[in-house]
Coordinates of C-alpha atoms in Angstrom, one line a residue:
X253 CA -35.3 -10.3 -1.1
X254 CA -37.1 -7.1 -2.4
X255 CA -36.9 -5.1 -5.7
X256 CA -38.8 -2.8 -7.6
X257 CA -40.2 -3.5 -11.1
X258 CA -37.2 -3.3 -13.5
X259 CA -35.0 -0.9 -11.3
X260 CA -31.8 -0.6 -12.1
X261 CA -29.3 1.2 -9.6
X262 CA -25.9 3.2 -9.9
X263 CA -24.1 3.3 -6.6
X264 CA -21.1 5.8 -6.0
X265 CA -19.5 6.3 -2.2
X266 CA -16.1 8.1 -1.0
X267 CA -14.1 6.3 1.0
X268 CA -12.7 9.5 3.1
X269 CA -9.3 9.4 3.9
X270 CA -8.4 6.4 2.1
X271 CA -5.8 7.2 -0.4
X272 CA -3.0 4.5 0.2
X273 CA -3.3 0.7 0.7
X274 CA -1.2 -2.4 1.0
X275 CA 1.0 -3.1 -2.2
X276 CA 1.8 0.2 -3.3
X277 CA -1.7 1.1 -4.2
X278 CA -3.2 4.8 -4.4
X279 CA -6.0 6.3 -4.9
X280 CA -8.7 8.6 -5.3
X281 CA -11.3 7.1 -3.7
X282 CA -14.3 9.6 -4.1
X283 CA -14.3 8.8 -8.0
X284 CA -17.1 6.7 -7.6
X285 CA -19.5 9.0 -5.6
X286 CA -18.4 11.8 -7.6
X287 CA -19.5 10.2 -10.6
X288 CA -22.7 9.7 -9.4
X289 CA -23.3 13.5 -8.6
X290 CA -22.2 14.2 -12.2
X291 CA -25.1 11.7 -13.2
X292 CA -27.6 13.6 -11.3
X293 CA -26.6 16.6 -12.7
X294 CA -28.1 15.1 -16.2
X295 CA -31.8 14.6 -14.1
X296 CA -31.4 18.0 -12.2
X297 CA -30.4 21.2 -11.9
X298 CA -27.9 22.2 -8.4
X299 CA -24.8 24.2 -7.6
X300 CA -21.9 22.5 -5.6
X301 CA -19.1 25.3 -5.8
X302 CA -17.9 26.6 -2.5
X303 CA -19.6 29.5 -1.4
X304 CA -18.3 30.0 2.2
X305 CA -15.7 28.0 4.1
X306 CA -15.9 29.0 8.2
X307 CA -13.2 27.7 11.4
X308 CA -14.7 27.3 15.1
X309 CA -12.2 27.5 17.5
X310 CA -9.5 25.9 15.9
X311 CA -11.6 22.9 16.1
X312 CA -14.6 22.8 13.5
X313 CA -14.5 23.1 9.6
X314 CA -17.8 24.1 8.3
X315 CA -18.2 24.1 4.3
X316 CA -21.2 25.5 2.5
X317 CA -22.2 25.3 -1.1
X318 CA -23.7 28.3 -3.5
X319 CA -27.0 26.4 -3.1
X320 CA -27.4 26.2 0.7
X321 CA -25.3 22.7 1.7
X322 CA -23.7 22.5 4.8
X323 CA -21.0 19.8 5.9
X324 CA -19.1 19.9 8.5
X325 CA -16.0 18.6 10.6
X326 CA -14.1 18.5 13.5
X327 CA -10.4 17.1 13.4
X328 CA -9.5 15.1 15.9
X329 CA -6.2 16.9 16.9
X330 CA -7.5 20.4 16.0
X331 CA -6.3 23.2 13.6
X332 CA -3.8 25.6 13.0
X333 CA -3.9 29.1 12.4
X334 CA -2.0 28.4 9.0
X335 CA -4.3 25.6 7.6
X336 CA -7.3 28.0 8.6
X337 CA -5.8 30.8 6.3
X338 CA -5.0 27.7 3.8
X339 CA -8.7 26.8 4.1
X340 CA -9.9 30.3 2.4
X341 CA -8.2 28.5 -0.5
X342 CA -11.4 26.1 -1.0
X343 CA -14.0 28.9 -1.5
X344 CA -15.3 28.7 -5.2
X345 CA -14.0 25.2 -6.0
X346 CA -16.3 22.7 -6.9
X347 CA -17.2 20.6 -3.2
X348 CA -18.8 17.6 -5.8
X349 CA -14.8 17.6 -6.6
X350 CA -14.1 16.5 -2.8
X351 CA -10.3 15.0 -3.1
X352 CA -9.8 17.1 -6.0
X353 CA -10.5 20.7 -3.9
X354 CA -8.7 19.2 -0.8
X355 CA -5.2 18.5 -2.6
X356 CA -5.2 21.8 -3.8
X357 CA -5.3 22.8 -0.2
X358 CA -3.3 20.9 1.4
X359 CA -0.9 18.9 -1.8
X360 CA -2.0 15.1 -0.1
X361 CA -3.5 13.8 1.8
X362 CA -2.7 10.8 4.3
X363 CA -5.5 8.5 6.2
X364 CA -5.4 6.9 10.1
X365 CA -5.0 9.6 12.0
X366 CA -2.0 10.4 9.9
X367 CA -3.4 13.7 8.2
X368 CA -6.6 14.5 10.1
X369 CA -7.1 17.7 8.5
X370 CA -7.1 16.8 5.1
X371 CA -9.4 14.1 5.8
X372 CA -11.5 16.2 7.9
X373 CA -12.2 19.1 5.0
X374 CA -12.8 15.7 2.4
X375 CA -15.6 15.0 4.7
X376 CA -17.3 18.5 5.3
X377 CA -16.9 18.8 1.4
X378 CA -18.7 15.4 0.8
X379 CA -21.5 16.1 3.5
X380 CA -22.4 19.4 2.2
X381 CA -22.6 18.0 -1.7
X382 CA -25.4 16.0 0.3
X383 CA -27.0 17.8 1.9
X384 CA -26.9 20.3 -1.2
X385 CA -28.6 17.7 -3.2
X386 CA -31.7 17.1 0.0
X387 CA -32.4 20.7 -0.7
X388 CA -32.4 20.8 -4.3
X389 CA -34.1 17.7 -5.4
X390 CA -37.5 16.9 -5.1
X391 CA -38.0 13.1 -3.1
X392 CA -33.9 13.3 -2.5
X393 CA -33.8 10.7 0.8
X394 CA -31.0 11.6 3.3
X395 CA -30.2 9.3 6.7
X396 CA -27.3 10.0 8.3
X397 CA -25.4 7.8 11.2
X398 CA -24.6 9.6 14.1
X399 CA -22.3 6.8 15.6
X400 CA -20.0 5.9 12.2
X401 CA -20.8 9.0 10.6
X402 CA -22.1 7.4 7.4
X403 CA -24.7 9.6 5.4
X404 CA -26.6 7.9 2.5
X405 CA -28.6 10.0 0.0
X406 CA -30.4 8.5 -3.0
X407 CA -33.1 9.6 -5.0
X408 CA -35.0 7.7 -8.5
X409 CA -35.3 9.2 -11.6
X410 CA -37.3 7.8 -15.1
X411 CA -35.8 6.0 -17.9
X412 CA -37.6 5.1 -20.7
X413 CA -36.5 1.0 -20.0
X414 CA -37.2 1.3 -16.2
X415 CA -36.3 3.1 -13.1
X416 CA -33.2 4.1 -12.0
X417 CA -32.3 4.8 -8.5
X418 CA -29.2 6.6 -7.9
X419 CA -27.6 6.2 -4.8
X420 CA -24.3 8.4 -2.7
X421 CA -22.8 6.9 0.2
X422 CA -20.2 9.1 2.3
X423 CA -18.0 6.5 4.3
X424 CA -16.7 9.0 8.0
X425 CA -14.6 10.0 9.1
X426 CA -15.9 13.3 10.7
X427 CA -13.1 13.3 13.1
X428 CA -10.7 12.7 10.0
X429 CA -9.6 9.4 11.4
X430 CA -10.9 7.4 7.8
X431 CA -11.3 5.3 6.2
X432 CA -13.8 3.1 7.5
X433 CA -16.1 1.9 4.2
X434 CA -18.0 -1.0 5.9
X435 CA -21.1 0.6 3.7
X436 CA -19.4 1.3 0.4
X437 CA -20.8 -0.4 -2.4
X438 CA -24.4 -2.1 -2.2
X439 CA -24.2 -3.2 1.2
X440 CA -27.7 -2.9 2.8
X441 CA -26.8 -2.3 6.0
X442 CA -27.5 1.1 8.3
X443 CA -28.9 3.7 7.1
X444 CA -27.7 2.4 3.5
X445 CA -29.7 -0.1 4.2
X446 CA -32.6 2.3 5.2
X447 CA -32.2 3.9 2.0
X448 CA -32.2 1.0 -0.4
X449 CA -35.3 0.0 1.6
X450 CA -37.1 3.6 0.8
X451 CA -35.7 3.3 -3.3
X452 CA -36.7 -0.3 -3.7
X453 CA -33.2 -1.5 -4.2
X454 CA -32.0 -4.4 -1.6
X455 CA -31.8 -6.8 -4.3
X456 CA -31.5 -4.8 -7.3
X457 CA -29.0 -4.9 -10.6
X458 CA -26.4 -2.7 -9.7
X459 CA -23.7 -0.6 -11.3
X460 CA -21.1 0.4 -8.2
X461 CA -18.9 3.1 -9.5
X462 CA -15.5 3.1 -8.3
X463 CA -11.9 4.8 -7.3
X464 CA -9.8 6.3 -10.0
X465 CA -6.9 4.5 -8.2
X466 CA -3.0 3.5 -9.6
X467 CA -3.0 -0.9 -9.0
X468 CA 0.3 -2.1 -8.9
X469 CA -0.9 -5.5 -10.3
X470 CA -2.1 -3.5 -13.6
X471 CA 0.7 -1.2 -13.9
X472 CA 1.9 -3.3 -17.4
X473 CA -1.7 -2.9 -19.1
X474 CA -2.2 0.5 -18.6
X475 CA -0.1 4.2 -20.2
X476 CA -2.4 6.8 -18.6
X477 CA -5.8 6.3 -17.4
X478 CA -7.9 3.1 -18.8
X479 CA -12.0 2.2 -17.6
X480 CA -11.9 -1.0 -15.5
X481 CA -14.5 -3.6 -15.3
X482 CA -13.8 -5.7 -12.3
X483 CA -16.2 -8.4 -10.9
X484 CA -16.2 -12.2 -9.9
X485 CA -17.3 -14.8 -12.3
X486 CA -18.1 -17.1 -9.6
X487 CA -20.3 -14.6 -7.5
X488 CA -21.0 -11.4 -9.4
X489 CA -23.9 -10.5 -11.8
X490 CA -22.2 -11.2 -15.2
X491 CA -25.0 -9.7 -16.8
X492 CA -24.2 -6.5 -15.3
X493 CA -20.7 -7.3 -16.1
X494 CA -21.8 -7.7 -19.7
X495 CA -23.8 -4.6 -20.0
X496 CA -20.8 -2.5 -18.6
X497 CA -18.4 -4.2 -21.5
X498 CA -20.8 -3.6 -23.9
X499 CA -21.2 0.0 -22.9
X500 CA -17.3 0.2 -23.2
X501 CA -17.3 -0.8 -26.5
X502 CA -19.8 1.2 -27.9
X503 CA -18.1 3.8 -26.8
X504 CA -14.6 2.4 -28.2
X505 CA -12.8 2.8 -24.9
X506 CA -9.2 0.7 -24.2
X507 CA -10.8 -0.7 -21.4
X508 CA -9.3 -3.5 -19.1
X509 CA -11.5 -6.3 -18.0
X510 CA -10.7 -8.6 -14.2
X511 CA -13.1 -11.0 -14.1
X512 CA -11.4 -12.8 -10.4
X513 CA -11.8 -9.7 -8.5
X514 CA -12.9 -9.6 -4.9
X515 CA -12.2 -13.1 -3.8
X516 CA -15.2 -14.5 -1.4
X517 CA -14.7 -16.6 1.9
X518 CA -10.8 -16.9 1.6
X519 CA -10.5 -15.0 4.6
X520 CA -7.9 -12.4 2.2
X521 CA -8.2 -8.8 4.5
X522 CA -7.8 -11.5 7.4
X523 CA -4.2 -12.3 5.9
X524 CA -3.4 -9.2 4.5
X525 CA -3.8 -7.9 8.3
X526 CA -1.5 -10.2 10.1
X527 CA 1.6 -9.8 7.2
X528 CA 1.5 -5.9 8.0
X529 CA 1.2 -6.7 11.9
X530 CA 4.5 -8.8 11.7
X531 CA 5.9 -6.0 9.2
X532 CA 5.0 -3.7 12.4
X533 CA 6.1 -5.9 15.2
X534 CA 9.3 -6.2 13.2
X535 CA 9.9 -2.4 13.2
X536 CA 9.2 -2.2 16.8
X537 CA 11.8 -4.4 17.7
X538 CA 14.6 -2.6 15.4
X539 CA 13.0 0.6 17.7
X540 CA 13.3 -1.1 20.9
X541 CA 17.0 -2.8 20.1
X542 CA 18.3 1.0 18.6
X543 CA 20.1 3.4 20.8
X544 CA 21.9 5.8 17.6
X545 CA 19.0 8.7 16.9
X546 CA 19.8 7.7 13.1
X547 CA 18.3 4.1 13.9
X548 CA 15.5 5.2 15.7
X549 CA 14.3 7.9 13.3
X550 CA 14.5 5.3 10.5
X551 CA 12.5 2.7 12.8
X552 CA 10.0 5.5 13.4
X553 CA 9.8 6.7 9.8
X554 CA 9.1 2.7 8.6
X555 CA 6.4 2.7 11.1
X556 CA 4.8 5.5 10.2
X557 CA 4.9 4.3 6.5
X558 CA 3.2 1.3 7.4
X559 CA 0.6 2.9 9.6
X560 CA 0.1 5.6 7.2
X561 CA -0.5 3.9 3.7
X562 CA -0.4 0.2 4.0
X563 CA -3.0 -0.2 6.7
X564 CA -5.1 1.9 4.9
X565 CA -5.9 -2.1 3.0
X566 CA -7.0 -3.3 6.2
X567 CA -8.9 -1.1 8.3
X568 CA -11.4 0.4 5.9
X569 CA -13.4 -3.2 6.0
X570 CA -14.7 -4.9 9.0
X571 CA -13.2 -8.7 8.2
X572 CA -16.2 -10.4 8.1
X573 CA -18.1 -8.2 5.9
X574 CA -15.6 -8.5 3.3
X575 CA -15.9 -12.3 3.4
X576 CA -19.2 -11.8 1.8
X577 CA -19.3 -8.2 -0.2
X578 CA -15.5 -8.6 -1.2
X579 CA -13.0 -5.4 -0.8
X580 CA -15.5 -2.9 -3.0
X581 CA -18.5 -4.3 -1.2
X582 CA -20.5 -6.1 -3.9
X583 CA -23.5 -8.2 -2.7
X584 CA -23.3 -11.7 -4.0
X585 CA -25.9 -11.8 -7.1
X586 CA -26.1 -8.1 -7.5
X587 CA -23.6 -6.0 -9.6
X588 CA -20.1 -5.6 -10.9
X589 CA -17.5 -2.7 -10.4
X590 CA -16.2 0.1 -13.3
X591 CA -13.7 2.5 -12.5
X592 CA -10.7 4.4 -13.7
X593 CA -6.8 2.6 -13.5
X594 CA -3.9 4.9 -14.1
X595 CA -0.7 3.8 -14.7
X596 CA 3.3 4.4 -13.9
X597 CA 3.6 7.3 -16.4
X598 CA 0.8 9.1 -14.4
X599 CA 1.8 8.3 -11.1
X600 CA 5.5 9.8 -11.9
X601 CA 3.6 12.9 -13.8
X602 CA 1.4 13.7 -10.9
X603 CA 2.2 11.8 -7.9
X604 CA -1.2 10.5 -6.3
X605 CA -4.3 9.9 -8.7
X606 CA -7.0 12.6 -8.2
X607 CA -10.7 12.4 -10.7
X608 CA -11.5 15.4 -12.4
X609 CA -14.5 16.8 -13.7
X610 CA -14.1 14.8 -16.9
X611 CA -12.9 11.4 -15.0
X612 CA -16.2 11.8 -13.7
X613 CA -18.5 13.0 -16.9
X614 CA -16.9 9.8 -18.4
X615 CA -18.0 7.1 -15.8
X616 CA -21.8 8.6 -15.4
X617 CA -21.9 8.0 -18.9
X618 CA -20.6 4.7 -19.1
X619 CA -23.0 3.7 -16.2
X620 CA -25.7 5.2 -17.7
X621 CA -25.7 3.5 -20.7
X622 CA -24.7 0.1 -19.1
X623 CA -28.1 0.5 -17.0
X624 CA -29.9 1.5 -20.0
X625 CA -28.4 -1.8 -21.6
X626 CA -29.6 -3.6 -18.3
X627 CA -32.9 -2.4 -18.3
X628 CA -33.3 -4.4 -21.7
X629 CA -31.4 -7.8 -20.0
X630 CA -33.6 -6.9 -17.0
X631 CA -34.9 -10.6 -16.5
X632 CA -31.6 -12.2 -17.3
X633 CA -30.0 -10.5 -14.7
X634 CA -32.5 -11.1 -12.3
X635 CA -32.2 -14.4 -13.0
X636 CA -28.6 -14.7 -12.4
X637 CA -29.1 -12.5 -8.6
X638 CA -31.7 -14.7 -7.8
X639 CA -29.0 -17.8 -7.9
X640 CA -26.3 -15.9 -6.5
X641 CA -27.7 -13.6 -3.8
X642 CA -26.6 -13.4 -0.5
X643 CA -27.3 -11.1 2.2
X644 CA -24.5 -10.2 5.2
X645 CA -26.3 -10.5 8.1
X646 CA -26.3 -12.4 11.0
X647 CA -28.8 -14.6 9.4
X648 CA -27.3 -15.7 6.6
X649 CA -23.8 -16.3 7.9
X650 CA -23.7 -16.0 11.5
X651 CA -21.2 -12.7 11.7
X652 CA -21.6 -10.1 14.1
X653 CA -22.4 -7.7 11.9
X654 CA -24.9 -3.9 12.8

């Protein structure tokens, strides 16, 4: 277990593609790493709009920004002539904006393999915000995973408490297949973990900025759009926790607090998985027993459904790794979660939740000033990581995991 002298980290990713989940939940799952962009934008100076968007072949989607980023990606079924006239559309919007820019494209946006487009141009957008970043800031570290298509930037600016490393994770798909998140959060694995390695932060107190998402569960506490501070009592850093709250209440935000989130060891994605597979199996049967076309659309359509949003809660984890990290990959010991919850009224008004450039001015400030809070607790909450940390790898708990 490693760490730097009082360093305190801020951790944002996008989950591509993953919108919809089990339960009726939606999201916009690039809050988090877009959030963290707006908090570099306090340290440095960089331009993320759109300059040029160019089509290869009715396969590739390249994206570059005003300052020189490139991203790129190729979906898995192709393009059409219309969506690359539609495409022209994301020249001069802001790419640090990724879910955002792409709705206005294409209106939603649907993950496995459902919509690869969509999920496709989220990508390019998020890689070239990266790579836009590399260029433009000094000791910027980049890795990129050729094999999950993962990329992980980070970089470590001064405080006057500490250091603060501020790391972006970009969760594939580049074949618009997503989501697959196994490195969201803090997990220290990959090339994430090659990063945290280079910044000092393995075992670090850590803010993880999150979706801006619409929680079924919350729906009764929440008119519009309210903070949430999410962590587990039993195996989160409560002192992180605590310096989030207290950041919330300085700034006399109607924020909602969960501190059972992410449920550890109770095998929970595991169970989640095999309810949806008998939900399928169920659907194929009605398919297979049908002969009217009016019974066998509807089969179809339910299957589609099911494939479409509410497996999006089960295949953006590997199983085992979410017995350790939880669903929003927290390390044992290390952090707690904030993000943005939006509520029934917003949902009706707009449909799907998507961050804005003020969603995400809001959470880099409220992260900022909880890690300026932790950077005063600093040996409290190293106190309390210390006691709780646990690392997933094959050491620690014997799962098969890169």
């Amino acid at each position: 277990m490693t760490g730097s002298s009082r360093t305190v980290c801020i951790a944002g990713h996008i989950g591509v593609g993953h919108v919809h989940s089990h339960s009726g939940l939606i999201q916009d799952d690039s809050l988090g790493y877009a959030s963290a962009v707006a908090l570099l934008r306090k340290f440095f100076d960089f331009n993320t709009s759109v300059r040029k968007v160019s089509t290869h072949s009715l396969r590739t989607i390249c994206v570059e920004t005003e300052d020189g980023g490139f991203g790129c990606a190729s979906p898995r079924r192709g393009l059409t002539t219309f969506e690359v006239e539609m495409l022209r559309d994301l020249e001069g919007t802001d790419a640090s904006l990724p879910h955002l820019a792409t709705l206005k494209v294409f209106g939603r946006m649907y993950g496995n393999g459902c919509l690869e487009a969509p999920v496709a141009v989220e990508y390019s957008l998020a890689e070239a915000v990266l790579d836009t970043l590399a260029r433009r800031i000094q000791g910027f570290i980049l890795r990129k995973d050729d094999v999950t298509d993962d990329i992980v930037g980070g970089v470590e600016v001064n405080l006057e408490g500490g250091t603060l490393s501020i790391l972006l994770t970009v969760n594939g798909s580049r074949s618009g297949v997503g989501p697959v998140e196994d490195l969201e959060g803090n997990v220290p694995l990959g090339v994430k973990g090659e990063v945290m390695k280079a910044l000092g932060v393995l075992a670090t107190p850590t803010v993880i900025l999150e979706s801006k998402a619409f929680i079924p569960a919350l729906e009764g506490k929440v008119i519009w759009t309210s903070p949430l501070l999410r962590y587990n009592r039993e195996y989160d850093n409560i002192v992180v926790a605590e310096a989030i709250r207290n950041a919330l209440e300085e700034g006399k935000m109607n924020y909602i607090e969960v501190d059972d989130a992410y449920p550890r060891f109770s095998r929970s994605l595991e169970s989640v998985r095999h309810v949806l597979v008998e939900s399928l199996k169920g659907e194929v049967l009605k398919l297979e027993s049908s002969k009217e076309a009016l019974e066998k659309s509807t089969a179809i359509a339910n299957l589609a459904k099911l494939i479409c949003e509410d497996f999006g809660g089960v295949s953006f984890m590997s199983e085992d790794l979410s017995e350790v990290v939880g669903f929003s990959g927290v390390v044992p010991g290390t952090g707690a979660v904030v993000s943005l919850a939006v509520g029934n009224a917003y949902i009706q008004s707009n449909g799907i939740p998507y961050a804005t450039y003020d969603d995400t001015v809001l959470l880099a400030n409220i992260a900022l000033e909880a890690a300026k809070k932790l950077h005063s607790n600093y040996d409290k909450a190293m106190e309390v990581l210390r006691g709780r940390y646990r690392t997933p790898t094959d050491d620690a708990w014997g799962f098969p995991l890169r």
